[in-house]
Each structure stands twice: as C-alpha cells, then as structure tokens.
PDB file of C-alpha atoms in Angstrom:
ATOM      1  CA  UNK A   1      97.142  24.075  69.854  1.00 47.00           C
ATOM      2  CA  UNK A   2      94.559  21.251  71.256  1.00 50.00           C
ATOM      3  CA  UNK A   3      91.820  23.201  69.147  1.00 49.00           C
ATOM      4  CA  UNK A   4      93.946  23.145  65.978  1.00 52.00           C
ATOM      5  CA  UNK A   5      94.925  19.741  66.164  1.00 55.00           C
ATOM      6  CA  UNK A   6      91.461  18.470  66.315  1.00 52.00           C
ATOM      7  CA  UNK A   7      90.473  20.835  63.241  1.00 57.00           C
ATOM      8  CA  UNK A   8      93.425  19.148  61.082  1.00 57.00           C
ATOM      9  CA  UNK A   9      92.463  15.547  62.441  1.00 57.00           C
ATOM     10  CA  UNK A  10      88.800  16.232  61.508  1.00 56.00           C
ATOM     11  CA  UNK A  11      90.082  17.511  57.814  1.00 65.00           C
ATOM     12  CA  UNK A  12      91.890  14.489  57.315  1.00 62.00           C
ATOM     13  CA  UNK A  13      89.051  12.434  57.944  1.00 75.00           C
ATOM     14  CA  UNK A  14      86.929  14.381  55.797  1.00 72.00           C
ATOM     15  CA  UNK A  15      89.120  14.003  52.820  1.00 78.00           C
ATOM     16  CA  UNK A  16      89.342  10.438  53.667  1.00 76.00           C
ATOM     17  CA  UNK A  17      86.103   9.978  53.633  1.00 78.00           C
ATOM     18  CA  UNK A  18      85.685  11.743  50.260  1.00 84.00           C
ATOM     19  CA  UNK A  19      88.392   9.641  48.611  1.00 84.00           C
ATOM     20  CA  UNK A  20      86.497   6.508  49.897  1.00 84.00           C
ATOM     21  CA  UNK A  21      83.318   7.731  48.442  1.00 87.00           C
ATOM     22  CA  UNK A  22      84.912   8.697  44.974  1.00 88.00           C
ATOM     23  CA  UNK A  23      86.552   5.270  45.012  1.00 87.00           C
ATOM     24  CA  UNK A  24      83.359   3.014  45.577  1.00 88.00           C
ATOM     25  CA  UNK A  25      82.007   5.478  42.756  1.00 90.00           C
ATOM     26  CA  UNK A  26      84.300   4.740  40.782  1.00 90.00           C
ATOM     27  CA  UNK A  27      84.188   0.679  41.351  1.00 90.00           C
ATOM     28  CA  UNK A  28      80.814   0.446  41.292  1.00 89.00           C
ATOM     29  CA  UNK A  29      79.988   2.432  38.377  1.00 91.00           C
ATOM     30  CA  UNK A  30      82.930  -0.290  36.699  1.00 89.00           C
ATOM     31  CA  UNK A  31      81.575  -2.639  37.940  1.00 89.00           C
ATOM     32  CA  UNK A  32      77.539  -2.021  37.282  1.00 89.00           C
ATOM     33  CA  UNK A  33      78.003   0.266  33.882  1.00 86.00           C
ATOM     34  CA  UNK A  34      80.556  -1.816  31.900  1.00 84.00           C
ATOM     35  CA  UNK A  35      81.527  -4.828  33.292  1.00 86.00           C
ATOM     36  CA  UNK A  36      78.196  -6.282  34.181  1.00 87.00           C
ATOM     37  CA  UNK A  37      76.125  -5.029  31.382  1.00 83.00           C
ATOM     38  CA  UNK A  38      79.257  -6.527  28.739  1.00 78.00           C
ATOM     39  CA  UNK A  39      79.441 -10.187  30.865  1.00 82.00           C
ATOM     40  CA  UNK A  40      75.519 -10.304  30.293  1.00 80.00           C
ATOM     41  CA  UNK A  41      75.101  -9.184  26.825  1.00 75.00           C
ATOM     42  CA  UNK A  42      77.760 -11.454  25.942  1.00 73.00           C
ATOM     43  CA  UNK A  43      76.145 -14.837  27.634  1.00 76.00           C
ATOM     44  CA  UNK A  44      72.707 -13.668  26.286  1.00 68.00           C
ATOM     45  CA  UNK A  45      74.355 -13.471  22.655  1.00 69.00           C
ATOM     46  CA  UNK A  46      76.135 -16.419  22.905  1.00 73.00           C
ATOM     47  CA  UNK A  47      72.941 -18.568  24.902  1.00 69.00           C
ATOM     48  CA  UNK A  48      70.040 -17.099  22.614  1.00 63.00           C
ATOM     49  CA  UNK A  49      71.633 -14.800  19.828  1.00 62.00           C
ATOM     50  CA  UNK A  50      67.620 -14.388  18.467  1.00 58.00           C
ATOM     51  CA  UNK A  51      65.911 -13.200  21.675  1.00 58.00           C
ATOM     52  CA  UNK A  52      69.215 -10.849  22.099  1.00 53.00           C
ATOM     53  CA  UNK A  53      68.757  -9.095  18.976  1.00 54.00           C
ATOM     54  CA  UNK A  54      65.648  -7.897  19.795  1.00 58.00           C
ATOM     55  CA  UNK A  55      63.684 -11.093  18.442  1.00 63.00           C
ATOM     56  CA  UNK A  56      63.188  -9.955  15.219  1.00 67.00           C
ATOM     57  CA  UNK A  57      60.865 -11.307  11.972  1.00 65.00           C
ATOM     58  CA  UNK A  58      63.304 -11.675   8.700  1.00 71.00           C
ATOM     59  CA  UNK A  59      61.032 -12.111   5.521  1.00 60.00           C
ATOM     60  CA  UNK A  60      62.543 -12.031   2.531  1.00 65.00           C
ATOM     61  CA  UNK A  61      65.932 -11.286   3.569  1.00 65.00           C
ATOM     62  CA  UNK A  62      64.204  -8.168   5.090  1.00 74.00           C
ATOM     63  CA  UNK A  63      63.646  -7.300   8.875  1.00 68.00           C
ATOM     64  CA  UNK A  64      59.842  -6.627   8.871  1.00 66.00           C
ATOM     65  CA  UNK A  65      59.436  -6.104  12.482  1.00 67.00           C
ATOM     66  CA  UNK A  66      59.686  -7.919  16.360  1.00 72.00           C
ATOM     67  CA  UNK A  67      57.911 -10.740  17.822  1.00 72.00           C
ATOM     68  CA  UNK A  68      57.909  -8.313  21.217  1.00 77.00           C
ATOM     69  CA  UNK A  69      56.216  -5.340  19.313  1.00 82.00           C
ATOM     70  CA  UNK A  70      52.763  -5.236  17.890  1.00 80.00           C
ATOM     71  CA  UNK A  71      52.024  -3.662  14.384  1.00 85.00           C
ATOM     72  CA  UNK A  72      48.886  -2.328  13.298  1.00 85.00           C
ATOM     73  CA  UNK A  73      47.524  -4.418  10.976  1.00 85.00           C
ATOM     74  CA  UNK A  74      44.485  -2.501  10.643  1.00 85.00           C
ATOM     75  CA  UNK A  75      44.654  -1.740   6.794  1.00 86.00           C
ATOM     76  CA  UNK A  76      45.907  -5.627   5.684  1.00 86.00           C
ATOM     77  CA  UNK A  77      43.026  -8.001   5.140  1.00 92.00           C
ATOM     78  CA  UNK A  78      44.208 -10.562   8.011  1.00 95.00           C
ATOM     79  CA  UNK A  79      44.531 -11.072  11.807  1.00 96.00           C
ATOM     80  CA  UNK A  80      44.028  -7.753  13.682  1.00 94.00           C
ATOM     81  CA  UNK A  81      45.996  -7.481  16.604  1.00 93.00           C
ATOM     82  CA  UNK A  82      44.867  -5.795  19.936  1.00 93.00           C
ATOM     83  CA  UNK A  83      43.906  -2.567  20.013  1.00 92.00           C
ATOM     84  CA  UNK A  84      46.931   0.063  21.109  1.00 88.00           C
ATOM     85  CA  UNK A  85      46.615   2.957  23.481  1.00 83.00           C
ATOM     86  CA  UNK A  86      50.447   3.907  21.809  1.00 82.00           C
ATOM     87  CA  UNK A  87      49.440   3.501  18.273  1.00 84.00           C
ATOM     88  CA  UNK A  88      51.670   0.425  17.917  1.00 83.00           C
ATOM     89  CA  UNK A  89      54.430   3.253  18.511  1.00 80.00           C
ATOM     90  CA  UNK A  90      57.532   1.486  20.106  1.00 76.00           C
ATOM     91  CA  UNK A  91      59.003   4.527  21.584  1.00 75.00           C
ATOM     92  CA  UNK A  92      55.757   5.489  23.263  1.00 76.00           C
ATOM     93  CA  UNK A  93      54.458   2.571  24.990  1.00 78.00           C
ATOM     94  CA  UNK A  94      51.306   2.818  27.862  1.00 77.00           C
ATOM     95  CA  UNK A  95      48.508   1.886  28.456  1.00 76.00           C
ATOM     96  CA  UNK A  96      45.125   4.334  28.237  1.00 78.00           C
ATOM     97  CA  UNK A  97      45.160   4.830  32.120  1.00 79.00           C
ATOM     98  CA  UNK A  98      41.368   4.711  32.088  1.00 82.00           C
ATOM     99  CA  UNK A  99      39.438   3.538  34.737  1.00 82.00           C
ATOM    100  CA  UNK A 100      36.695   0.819  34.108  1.00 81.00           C
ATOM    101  CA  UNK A 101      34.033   3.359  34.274  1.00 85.00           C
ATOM    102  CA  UNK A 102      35.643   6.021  32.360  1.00 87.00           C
ATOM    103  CA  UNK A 103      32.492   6.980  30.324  1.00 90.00           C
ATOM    104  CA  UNK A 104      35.834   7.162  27.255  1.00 89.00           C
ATOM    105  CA  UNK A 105      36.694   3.432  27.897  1.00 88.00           C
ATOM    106  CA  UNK A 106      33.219   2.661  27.749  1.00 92.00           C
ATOM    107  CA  UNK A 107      32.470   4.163  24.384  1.00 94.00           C
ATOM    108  CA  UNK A 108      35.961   3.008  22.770  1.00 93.00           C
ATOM    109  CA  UNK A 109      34.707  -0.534  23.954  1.00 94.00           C
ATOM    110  CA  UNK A 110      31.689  -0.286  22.517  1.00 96.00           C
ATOM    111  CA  UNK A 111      32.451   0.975  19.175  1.00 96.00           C
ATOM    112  CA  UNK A 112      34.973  -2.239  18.823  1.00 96.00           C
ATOM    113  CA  UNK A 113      32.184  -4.599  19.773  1.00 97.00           C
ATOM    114  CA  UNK A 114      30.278  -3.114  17.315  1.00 97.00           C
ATOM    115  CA  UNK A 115      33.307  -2.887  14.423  1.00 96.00           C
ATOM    116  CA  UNK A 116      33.489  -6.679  15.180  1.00 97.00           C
ATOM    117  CA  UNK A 117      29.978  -7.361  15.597  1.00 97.00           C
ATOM    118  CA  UNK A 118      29.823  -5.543  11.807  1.00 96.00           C
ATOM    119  CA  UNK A 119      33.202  -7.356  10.693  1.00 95.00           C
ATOM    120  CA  UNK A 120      31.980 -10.970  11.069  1.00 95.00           C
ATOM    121  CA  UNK A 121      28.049 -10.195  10.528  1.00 95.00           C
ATOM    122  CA  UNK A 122      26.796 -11.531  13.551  1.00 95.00           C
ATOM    123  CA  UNK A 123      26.365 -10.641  17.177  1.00 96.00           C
ATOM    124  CA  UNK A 124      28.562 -13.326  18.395  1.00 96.00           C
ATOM    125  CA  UNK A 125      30.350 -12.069  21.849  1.00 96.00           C
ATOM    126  CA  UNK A 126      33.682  -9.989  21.499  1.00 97.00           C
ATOM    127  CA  UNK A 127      37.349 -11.980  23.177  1.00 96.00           C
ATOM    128  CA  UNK A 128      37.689  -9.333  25.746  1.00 95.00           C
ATOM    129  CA  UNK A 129      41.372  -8.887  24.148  1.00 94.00           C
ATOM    130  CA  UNK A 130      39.977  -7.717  21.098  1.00 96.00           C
ATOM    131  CA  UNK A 131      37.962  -4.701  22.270  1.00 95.00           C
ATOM    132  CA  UNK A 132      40.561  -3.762  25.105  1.00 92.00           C
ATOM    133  CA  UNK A 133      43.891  -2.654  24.852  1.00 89.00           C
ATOM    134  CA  UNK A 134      46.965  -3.985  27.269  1.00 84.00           C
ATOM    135  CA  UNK A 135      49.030  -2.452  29.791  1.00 81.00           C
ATOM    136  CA  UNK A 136      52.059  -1.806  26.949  1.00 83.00           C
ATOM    137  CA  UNK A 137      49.981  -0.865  24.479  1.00 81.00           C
ATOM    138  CA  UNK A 138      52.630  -3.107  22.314  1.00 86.00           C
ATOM    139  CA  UNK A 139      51.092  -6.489  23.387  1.00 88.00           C
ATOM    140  CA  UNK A 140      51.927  -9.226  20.124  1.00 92.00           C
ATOM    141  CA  UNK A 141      50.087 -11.906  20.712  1.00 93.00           C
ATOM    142  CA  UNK A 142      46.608 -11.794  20.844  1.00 95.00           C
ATOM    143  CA  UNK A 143      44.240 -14.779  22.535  1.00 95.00           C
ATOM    144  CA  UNK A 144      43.281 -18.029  20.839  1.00 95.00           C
ATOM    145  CA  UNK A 145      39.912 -17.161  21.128  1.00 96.00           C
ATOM    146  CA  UNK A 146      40.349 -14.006  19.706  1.00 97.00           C
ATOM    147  CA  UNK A 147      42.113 -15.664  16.496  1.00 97.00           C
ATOM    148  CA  UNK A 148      39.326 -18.386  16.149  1.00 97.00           C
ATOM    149  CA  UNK A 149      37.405 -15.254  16.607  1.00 97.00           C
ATOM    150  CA  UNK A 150      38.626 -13.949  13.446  1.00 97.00           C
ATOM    151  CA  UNK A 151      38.934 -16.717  11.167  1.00 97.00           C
ATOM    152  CA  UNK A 152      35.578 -16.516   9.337  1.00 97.00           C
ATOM    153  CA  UNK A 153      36.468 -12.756   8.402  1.00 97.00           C
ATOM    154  CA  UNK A 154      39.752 -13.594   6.866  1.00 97.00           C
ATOM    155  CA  UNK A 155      38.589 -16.132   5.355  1.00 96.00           C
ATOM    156  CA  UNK A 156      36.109 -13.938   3.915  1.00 95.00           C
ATOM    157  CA  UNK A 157      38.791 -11.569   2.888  1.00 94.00           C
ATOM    158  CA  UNK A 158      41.977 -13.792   1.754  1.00 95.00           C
ATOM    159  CA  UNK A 159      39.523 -16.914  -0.063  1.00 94.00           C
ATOM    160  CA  UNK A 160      41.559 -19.098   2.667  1.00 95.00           C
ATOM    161  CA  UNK A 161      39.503 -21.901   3.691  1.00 95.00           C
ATOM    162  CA  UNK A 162      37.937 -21.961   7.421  1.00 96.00           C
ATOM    163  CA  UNK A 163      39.688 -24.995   8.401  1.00 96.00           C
ATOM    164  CA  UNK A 164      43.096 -24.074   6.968  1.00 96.00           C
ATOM    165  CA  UNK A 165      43.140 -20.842   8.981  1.00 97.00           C
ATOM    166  CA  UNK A 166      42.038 -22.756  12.210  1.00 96.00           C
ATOM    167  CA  UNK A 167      45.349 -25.363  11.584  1.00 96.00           C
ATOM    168  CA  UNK A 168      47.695 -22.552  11.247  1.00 96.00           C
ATOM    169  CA  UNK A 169      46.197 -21.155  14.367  1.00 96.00           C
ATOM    170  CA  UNK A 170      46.258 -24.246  16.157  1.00 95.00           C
ATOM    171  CA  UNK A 171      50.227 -24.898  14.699  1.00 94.00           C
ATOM    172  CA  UNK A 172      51.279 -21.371  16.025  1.00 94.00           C
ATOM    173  CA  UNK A 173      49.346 -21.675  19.418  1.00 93.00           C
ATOM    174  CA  UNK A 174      51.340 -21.094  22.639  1.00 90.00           C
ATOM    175  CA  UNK A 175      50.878 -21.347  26.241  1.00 84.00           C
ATOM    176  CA  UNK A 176      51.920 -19.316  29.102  1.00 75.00           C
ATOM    177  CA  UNK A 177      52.937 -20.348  32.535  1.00 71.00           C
ATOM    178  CA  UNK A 178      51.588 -23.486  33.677  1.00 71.00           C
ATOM    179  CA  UNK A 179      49.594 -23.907  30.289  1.00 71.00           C
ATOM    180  CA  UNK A 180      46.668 -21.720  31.786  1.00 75.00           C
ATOM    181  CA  UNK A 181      46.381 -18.832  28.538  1.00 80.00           C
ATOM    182  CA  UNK A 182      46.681 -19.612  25.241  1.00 90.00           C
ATOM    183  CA  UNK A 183      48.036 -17.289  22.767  1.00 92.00           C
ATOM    184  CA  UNK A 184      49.118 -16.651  18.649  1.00 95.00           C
ATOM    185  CA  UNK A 185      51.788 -14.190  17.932  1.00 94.00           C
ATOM    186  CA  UNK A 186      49.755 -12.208  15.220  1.00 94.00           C
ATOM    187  CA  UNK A 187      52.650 -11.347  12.990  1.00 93.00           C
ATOM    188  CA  UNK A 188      53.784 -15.019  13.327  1.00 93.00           C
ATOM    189  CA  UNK A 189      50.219 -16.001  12.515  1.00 95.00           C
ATOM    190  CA  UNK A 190      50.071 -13.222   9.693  1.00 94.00           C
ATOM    191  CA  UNK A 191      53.042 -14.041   7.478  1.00 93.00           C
ATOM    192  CA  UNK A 192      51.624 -17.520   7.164  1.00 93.00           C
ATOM    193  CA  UNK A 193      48.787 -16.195   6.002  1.00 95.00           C
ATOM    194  CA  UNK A 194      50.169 -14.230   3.344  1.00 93.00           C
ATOM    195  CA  UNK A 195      51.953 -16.981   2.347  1.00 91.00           C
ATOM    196  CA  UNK A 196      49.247 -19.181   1.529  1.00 92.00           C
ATOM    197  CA  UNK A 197      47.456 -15.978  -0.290  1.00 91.00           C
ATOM    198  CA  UNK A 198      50.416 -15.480  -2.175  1.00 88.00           C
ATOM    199  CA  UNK A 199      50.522 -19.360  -3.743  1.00 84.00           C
ATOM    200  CA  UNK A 200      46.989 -18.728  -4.259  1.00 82.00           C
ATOM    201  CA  UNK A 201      47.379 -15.890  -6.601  1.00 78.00           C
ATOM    202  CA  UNK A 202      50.520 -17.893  -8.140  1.00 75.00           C
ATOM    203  CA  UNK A 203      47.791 -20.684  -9.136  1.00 68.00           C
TER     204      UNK A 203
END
C-alpha cells in the first residue's frame, strides 16, 4: 500500500509539473510572440513610421530601394558604392570570410586599386572602403573620402562640375558616434546626382 501510494503521489507531481511547464509555454510564447512584438511595432510606427517601413527611397512616386541596403551601381555613370561579397543581394548578406592574407583577398584588392587607379587616371591612393567589402556585404554608405574620391570621375561622366559634386557631398555628409567617421549614403548622394543630370539634358 506504502509503495503504491508513493507511485500515485509521484504521478501527481509529474503531471503537475507538466501542466506548469505547458502553462509558462503557453504565457511566454503570448507574451514574447504576439504581445511584445505588436506593443513594439506599434510604438516604432507611431515614433518613426520611415525607419519602420524599412527606410525606404520613394522617387517618382516609385519605391526605388532602402537607405539600409546597398545597390550596385556598377553600370550607372555615378557614385559606386562598396564593393559586395553578396552581390548587393538582400536575402544573402555576408561578408567574404577571407583572411587578410588570403592570396583571393589580395588579388580582388588589387584589381580594384587598379580599376580605380584606371577610373580616375592617376595613381592617387585607394579609400580603403572602396577596394574592400564590409562585414554585410549590404553596407550603404560609403566614406567621405571615398566620395571626394570619386568626384573627378563623375564629373567626367555626368558634365557635373567638380565643385557642385563636392557641395552635394558635403550637404549629404553624416557622422557616426561621437562625430569620429564621416559618411554619404550613396543612393542618397546618387539621386541628387541624377537630378542635376536630368535639368542638364532639359537645358
């Protein structure tokens, strides 16, 4: 009898135990999978409806990309953005994973010194952002130097005047914490860009 007794007592507790288990489940998953994600969407719509969307470039009454997500601007005649070990493909961002003597690093950085080197017809050293690609692979902004970098071959290739391409540059320049790196979002930087080719050609 003693033996059976302590074999029911020790089910109960079992099952007691399981219905505790099932109910924290249950609250947490509540409280963690609806409840908090809902409360925080909702403040972050309300507080910044922009940045909650996704951040995203309207031209034209058209969505023509993020202000998070680089695009390869490779085949447009303006600011290049940094290079991409995920092809500028949202859905598969990374980073190369190749270590600083990687004989494949090596070579990719040389051939973009020497793209650039060809690009602006001198040998005028390469903004390290320009010839290496970041841990994303989806970085947008690329380095004031590596704009002011740029602006004599866009000039070159849009008739935009030197100086005019170094205001919108300075006009669209950000800093990050405590003001120590300067930056240009490149699509930012871009669409003004086309802008001013497009009143050109309207002239």
């Amino acid at each position: 009898m003693r033996i059976r007794s302590i074999s029911s007592h020790a089910s109960v507790s079992l099952m007691g135990a399981i219905k505790d288990a099932v109910g924290a489940f249950c609250l947490l998953t509540l409280a963690t999978g609806l409840i908090y994600p809902f409360v925080t969407t909702g403040v972050a719509q309300s507080v910044m409806p922009d940045k909650a969307a996704g951040s995203l470039v309207v031209h034209q009454e058209k969505v023509i990309g993020s202000e998070l997500i680089a695009q390869d601007m490779s085949k447009l005649p303006f600011f290049q953005a940094r290079p991409s070990a995920a092809n500028y493909d949202g859905a598969s961002s990374n980073a190369s994973n190749l270590g600083p003597t990687n004989p494949a690093l090596l070579q990719s950085v040389k051939d973009r010194i020497a793209y650039w080197h060809k690009a602006r017809g001198d040998q005028s050293p390469v903004p390290t952002d320009l010839v290496t690609t970041s841990g994303s692979g989806l970085d947008p902004h690329i380095s004031r130097d590596a704009a002011i970098y740029q602006i004599p071959i866009v000039a070159k290739r849009t008739g935009i005047s030197e100086t005019t391409l170094r205001t919108l540059v300075d006009e669209l320049e950000t800093s990050g914490l405590f003001g120590r790196h300067h930056y240009v979002n490149v699509l930012q930087l871009n669409l003004r860009v086309q802008s001013l080719v497009a009143s050109q050609l309207s002239h």
